[in-house]
mmCIF file of C-alpha atoms in Angstrom:
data_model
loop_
_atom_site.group_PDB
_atom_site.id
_atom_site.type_symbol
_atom_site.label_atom_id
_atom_site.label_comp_id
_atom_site.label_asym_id
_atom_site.label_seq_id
_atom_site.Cartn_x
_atom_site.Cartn_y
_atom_site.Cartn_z
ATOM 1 C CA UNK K 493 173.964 89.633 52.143
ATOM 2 C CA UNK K 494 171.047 91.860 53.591
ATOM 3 C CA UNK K 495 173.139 94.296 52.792
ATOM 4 C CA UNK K 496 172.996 93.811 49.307
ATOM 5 C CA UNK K 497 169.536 93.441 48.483
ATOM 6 C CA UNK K 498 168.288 96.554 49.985
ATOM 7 C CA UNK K 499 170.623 98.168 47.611
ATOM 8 C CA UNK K 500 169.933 96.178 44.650
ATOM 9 C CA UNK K 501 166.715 96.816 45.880
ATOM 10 C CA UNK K 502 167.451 101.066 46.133
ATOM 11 C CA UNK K 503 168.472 100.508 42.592
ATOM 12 C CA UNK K 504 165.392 99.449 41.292
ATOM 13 C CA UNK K 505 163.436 101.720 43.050
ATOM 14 C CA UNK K 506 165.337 104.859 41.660
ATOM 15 C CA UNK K 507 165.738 103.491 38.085
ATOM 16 C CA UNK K 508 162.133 103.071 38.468
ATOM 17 C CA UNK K 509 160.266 105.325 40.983
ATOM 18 C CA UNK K 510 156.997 104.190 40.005
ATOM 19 C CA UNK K 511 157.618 101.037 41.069
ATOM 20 C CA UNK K 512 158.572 101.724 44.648
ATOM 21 C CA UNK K 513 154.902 101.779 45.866
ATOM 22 C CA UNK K 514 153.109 100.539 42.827
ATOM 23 C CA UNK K 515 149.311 101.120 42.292
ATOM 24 C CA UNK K 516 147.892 101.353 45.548
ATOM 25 C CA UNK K 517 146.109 98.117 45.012
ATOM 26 C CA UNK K 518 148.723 96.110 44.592
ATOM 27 C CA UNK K 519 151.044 94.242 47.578
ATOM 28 C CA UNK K 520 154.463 95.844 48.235
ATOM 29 C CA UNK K 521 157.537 93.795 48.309
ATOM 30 C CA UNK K 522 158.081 93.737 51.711
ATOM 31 C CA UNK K 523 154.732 92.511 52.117
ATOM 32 C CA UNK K 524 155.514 89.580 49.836
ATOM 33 C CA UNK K 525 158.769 88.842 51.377
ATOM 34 C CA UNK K 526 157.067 88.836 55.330
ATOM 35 C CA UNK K 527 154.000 86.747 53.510
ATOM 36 C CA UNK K 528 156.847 84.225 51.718
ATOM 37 C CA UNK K 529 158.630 84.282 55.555
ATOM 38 C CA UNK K 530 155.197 83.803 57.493
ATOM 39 C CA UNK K 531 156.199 86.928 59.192
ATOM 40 C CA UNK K 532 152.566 88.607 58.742
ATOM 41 C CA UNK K 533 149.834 88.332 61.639
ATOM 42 C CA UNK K 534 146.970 86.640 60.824
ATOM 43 C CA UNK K 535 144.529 88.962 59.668
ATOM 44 C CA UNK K 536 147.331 90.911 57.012
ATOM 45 C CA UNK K 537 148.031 87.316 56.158
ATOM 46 C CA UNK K 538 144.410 86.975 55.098
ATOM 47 C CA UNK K 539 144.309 90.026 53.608
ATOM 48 C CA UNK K 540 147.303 89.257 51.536
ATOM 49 C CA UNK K 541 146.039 86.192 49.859
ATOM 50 C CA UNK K 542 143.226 87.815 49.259
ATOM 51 C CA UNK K 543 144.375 89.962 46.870
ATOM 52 C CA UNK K 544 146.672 87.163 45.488
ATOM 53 C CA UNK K 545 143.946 85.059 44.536
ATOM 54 C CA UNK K 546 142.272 87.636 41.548
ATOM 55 C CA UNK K 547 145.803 89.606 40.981
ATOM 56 C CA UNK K 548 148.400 88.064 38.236
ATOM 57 C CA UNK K 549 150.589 90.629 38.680
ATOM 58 C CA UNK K 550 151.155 90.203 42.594
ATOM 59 C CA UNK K 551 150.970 86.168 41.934
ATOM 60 C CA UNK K 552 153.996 86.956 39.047
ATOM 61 C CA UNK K 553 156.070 89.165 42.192
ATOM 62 C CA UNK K 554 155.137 86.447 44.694
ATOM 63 C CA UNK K 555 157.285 83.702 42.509
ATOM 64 C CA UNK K 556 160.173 85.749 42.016
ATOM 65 C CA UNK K 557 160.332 86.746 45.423
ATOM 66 C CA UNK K 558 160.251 83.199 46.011
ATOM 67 C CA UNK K 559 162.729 82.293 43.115
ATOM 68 C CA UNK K 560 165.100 84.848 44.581
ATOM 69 C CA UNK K 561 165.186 83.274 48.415
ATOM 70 C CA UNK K 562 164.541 79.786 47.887
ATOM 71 C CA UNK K 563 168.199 77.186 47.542
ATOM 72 C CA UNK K 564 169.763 76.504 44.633
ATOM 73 C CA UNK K 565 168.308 73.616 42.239
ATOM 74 C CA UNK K 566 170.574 70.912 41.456
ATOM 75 C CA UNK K 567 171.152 71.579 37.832
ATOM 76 C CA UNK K 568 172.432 74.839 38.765
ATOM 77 C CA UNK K 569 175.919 76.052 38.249
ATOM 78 C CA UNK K 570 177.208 77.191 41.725
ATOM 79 C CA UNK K 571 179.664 79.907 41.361
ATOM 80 C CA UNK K 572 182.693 80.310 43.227
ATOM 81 C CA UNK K 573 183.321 83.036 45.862
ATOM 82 C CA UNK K 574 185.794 85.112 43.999
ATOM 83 C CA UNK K 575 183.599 85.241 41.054
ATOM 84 C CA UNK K 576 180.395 86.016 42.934
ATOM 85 C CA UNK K 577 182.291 88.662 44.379
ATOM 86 C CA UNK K 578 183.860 90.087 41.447
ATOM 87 C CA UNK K 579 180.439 89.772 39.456
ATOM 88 C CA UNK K 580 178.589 91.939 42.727
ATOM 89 C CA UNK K 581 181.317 94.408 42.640
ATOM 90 C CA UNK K 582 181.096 94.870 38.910
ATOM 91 C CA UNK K 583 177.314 95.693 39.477
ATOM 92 C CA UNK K 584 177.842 97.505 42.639
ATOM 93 C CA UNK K 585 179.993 100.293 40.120
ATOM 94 C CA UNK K 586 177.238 99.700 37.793
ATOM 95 C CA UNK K 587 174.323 101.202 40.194
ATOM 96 C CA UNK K 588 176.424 103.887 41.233
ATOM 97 C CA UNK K 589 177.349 105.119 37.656
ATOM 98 C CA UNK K 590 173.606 104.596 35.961
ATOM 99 C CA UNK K 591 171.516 105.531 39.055
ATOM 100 C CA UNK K 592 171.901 109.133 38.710
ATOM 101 C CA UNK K 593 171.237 108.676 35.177
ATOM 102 C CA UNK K 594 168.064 106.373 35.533
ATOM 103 C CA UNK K 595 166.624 109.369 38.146
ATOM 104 C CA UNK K 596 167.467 112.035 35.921
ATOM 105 C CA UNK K 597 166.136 110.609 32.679
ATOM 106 C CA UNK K 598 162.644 108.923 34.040
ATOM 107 C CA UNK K 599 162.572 112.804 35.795
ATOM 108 C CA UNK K 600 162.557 114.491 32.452
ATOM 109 C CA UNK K 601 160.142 111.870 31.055
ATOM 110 C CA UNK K 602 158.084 112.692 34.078
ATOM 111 C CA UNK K 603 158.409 116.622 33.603
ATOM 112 C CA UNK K 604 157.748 116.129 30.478
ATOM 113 C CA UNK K 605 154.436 114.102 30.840
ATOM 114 C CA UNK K 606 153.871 116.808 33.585
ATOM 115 C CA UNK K 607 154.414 119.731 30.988
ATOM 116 C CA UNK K 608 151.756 118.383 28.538
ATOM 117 C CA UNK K 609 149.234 116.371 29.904
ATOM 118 C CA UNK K 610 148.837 117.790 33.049
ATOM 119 C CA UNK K 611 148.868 121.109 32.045
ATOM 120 C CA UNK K 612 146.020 120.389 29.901
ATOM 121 C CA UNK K 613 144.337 118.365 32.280
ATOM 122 C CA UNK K 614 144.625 121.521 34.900
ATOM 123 C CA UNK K 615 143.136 123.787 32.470
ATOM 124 C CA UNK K 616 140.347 121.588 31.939
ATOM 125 C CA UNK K 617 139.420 121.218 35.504
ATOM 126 C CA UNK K 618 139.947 124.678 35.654
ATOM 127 C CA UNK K 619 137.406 125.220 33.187
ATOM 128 C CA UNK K 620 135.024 123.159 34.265
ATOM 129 C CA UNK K 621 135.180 124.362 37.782
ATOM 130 C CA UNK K 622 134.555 127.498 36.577
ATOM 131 C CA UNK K 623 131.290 126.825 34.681
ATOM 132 C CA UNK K 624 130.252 124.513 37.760
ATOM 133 C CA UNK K 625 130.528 127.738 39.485
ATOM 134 C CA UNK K 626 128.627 130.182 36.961
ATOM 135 C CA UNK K 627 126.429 126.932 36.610
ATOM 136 C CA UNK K 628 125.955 127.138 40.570
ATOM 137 C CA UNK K 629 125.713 131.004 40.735
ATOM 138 C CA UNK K 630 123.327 131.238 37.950
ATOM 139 C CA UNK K 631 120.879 128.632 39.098
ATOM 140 C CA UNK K 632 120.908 129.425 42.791
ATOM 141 C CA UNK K 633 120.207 133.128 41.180
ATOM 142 C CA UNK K 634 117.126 131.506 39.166
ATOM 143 C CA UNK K 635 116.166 129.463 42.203
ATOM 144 C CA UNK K 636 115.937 132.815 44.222
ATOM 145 C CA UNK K 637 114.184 134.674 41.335
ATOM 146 C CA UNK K 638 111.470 131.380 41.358
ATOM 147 C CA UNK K 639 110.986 132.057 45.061
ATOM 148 C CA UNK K 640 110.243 135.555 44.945
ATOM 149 C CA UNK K 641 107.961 135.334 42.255
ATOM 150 C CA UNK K 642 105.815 132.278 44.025
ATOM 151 C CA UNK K 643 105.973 135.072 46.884
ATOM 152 C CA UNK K 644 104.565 137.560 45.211
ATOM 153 C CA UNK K 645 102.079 135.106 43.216
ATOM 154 C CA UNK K 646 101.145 134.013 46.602
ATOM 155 C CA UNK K 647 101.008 137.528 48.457
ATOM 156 C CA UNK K 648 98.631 138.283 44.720
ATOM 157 C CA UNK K 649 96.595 135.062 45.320
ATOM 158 C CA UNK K 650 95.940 136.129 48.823
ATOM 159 C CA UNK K 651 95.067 139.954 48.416
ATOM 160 C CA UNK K 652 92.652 138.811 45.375
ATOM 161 C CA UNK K 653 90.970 136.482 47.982
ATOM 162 C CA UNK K 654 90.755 138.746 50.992
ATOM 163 C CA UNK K 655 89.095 140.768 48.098
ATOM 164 C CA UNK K 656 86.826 138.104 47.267
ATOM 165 C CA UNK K 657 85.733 137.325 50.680
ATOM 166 C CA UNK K 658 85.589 141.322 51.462
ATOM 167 C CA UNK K 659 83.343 141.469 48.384
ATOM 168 C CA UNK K 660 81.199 138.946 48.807
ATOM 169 C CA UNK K 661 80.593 139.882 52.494
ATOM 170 C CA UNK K 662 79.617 143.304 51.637
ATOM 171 C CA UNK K 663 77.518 141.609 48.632
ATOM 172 C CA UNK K 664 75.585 139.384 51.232
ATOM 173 C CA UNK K 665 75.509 142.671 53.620
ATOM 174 C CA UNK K 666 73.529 144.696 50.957
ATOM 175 C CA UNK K 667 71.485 141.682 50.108
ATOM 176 C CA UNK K 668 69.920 141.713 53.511
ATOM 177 C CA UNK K 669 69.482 145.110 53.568
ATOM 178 C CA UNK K 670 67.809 145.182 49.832
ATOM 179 C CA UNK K 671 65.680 142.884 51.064
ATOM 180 C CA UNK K 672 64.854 144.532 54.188
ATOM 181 C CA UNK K 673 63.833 147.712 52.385
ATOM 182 C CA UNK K 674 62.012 145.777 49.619
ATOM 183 C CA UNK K 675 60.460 143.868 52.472
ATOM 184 C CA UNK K 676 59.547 147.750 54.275
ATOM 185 C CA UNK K 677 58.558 149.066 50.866
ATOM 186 C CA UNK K 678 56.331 146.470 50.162
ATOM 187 C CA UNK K 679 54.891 146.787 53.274
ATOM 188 C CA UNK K 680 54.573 150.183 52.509
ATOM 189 C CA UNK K 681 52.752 149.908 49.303
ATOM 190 C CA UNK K 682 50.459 147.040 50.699
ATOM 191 C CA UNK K 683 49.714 149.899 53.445
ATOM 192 C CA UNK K 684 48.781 152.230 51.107
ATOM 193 C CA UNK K 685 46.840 150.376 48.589
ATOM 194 C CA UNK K 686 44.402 149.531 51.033
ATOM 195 C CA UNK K 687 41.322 152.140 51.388
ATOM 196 C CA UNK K 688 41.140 154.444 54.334
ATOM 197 C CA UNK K 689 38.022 155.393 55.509
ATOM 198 C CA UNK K 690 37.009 158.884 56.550
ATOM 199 C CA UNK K 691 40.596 160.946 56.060
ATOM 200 C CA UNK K 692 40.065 163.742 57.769
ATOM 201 C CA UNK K 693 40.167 167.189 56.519
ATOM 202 C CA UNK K 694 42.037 169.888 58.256
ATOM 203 C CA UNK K 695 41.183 173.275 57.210
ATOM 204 C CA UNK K 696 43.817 176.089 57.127
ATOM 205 C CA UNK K 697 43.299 179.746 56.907
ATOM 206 C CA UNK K 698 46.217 182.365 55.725
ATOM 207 C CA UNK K 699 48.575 184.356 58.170
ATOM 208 C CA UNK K 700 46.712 187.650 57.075
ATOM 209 C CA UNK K 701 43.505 186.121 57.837
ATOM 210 C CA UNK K 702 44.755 184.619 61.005
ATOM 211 C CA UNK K 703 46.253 187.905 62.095
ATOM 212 C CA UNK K 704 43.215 189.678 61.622
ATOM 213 C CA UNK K 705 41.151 187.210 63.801
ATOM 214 C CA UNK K 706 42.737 188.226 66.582
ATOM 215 C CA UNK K 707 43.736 184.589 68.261
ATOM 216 C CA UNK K 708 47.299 185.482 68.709
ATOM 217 C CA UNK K 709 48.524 182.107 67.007
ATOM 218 C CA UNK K 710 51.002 182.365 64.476
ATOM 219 C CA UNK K 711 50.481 179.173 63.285
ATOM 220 C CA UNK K 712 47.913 176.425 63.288
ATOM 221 C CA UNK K 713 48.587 173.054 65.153
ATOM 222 C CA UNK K 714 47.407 169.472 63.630
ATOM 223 C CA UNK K 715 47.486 166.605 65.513
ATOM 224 C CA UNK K 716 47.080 163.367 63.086
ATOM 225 C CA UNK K 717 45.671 160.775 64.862
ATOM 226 C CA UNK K 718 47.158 157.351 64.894
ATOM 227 C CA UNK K 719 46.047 155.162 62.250
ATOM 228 C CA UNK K 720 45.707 157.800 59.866
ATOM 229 C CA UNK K 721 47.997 157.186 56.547
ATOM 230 C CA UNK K 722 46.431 160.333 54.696
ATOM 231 C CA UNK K 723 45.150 163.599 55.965
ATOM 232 C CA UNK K 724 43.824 166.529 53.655
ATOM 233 C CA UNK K 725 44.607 170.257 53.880
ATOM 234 C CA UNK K 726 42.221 172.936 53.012
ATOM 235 C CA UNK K 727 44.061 175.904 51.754
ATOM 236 C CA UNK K 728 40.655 178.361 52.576
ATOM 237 C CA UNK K 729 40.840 181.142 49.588
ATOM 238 C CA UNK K 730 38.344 183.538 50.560
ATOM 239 C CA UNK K 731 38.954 186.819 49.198
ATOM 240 C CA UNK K 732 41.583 185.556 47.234
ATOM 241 C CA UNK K 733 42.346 187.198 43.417
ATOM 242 C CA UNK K 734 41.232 184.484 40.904
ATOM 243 C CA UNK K 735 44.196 183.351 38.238
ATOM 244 C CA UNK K 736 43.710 180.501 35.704
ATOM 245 C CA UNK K 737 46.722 178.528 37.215
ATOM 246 C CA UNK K 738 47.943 178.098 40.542
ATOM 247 C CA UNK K 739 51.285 176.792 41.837
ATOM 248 C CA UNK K 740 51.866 175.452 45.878
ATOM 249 C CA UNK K 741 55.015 175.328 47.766
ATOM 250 C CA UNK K 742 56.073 173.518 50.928
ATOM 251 C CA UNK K 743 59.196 175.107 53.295
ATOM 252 C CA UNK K 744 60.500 173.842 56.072
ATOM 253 C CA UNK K 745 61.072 175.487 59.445
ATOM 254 C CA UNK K 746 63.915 177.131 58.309
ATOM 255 C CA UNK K 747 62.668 178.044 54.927
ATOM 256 C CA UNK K 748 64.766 175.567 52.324
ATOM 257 C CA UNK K 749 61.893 174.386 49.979
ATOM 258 C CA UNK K 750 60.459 171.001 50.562
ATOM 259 C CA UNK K 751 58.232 170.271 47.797
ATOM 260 C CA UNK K 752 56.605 172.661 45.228
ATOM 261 C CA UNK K 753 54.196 172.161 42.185
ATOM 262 C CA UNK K 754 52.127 173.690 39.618
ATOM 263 C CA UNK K 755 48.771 172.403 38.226
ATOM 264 C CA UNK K 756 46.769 173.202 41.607
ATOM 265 C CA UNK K 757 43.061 173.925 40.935
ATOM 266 C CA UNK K 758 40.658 175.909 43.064
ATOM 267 C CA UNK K 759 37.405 174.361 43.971
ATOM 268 C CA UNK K 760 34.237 175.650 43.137
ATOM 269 C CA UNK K 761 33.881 176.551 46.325
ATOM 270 C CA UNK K 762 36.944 178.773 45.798
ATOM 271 C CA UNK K 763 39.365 176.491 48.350
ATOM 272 C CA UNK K 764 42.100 174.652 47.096
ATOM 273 C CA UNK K 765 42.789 170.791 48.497
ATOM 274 C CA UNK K 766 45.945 169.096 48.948
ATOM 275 C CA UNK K 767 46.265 165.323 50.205
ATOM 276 C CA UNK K 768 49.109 164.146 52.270
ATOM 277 C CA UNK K 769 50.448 161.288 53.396
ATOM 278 C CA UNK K 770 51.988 161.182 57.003
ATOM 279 C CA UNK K 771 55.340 159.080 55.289
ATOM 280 C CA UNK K 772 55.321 162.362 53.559
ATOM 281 C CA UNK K 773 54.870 165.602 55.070
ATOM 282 C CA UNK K 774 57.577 165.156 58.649
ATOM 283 C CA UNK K 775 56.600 166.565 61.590
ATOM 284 C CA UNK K 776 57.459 170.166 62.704
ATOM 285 C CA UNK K 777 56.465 173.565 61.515
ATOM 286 C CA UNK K 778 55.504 174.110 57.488
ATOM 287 C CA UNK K 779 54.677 176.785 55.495
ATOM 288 C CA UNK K 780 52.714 176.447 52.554
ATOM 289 C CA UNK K 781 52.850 179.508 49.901
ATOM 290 C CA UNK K 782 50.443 179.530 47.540
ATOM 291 C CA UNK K 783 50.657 181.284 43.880
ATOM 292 C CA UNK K 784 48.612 182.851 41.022
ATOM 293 C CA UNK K 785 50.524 182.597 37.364
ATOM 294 C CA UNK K 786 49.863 186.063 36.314
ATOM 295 C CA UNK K 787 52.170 186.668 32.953
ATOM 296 C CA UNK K 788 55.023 186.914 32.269
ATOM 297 C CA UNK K 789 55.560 185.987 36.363
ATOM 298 C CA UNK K 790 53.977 184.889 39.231
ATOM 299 C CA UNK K 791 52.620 186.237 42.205
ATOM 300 C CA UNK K 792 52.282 185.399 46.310
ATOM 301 C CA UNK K 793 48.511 185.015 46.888
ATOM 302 C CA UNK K 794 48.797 183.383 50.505
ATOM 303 C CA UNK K 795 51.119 181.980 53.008
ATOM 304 C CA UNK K 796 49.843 178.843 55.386
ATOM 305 C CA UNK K 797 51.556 178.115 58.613
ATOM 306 C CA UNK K 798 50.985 174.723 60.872
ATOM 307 C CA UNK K 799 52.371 172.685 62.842
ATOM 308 C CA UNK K 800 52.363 168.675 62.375
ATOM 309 C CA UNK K 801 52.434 165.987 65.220
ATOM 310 C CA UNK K 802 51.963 162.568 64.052
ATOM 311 C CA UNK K 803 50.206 160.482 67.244
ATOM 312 C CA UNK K 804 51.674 156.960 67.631
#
């Protein structure tokens, strides 16, 4: 008998092959037969009825498992031995001739389902993998491109405020120092505005006339006292031709020209005066040359040597 339910059973399954397993959510026959039995341990049993409570379907295989293995009712025709066993025989050569043709037929239905959808359903998740990809590859591209440009934004932001901070610095440096000279030149000014009593007045003669006295110096030495802001010279013009414009010059030890200017006028008592101020005139060796505008040139009346030392 056993016998010949698992192949009525094998029957089914290969007219049918879809029906062998079923959706995977529903219960398999041999889970409804050991359920119907009582042959399932007690948490599968739970399990089972479970899913029996909200599934129709399974509920529907449950009662005709049930139908199948439960005794006959009594308004049931029983049939003989013979016939049962003519009528199983009969089906027996029925299976064996339409199996083949149930598996080859709900094949080609299969391969042919297979052929059209699923060849269409392949090239659509083909497609769509491949614009996930370019989708992927494109934005990971635009991600990197955002990155390096809030780099180099950032690398920009910073240089501009190193700058900033460099600038400002040196602004604040040259501040102080502005202030520190217009603090000095005030001072400066303050210094000079005031009136200075009794300049003194150093008198210089030329290097002929010094030659010809006979003192041996080649150059006359002025000490300014400390204290003193302005000093006069007295360029002594004895002797000297008389021009109606003179010009003075100022050299420096090694005779690059430190000042010169026209306009100078000769005193009545034929000397010429020039006042100095000590921020002025440095100290070391000087020569003064002193000039007549004769036209069309000029002409070298005098040359004045000394020697300045500032007392502090």
């Amino acid at each position: 008998m056993t016998d010949r339910r698992e192949l009525f059973r094998q029957y089914m399954k290969d007219l049918v092959p879809e029906l062998e397993s079923g959706p995977k959510d529903h219960l398999s026959d041999e889970e409804l037969v050991h359920y119907l039995h009582g042959e399932l341990a007690a948490t599968e049993r739970e399990r089972v009825q479970s899913h029996l409570v909200p599934c129709r379907q399974c509920r529907d295989a449950l009662q005709d498992v049930q139908d199948f293995f439960e005794a006959p009712r009594a308004d049931e025709v029983s049939l003989g031995a013979a016939p049962s066993e003519q009528q199983w025989q009969a089906l027996q050569r029925h299976i064996s001739s339409e199996s083949n043709k149930a598996t080859t037929s709900w094949g080609g239905l299969r391969l042919g389902w297979l052929s059209l959808d699923l060849r269409a359903t392949w090239a659509l998740a083909v497609g769509l993998i491949l614009i996930i990809m370019a989708a992927g590859a494109w934005s990971f591209r635009l991600r990197r491109e955002n990155q390096e440009l809030m780099q180099q934004v950032q690398s920009d932001q910073r240089r501009r405020m190193d700058s900033l901070q460099q600038s400002a610095q040196e602004n604040h440096r040259l501040q102080d120092r502005m202030a520190v000279l217009q603090q000095s030149y005030e001072s400066q000014m303050a210094e000079l505005r005031r009136p200075q009593l009794n300049p003194p007045i150093y008198d210089l003669y030329s290097s002929t006339a010094v030659a010809r006295s006979g003192t041996g110096r080649r150059e006359t030495v002025i000490k300014v006292p400390h204290g003193v802001r302005v000093f006069t010279l007295l360029l002594n013009g004895t002797g000297l031709p008389i021009h109606t414009e003179y010009a003075v010059e100022i050299t420096d030890g090694a005779g690059h020209v430190f000042w010169r200017s026209g306009g100078l006028q000769r005193s009545r008592d034929g000397n010429f005066l020039i006042l100095l101020n000590r921020t002025f005139l440095p100290e070391g060796s000087h020569q003064l040359k002193l000039y007549g505008q004769a036209a069309p040139r000029e002409v070298t009346l005098a040359e004045y040597r000394l020697r300045l030392n500032y007392a502090q």
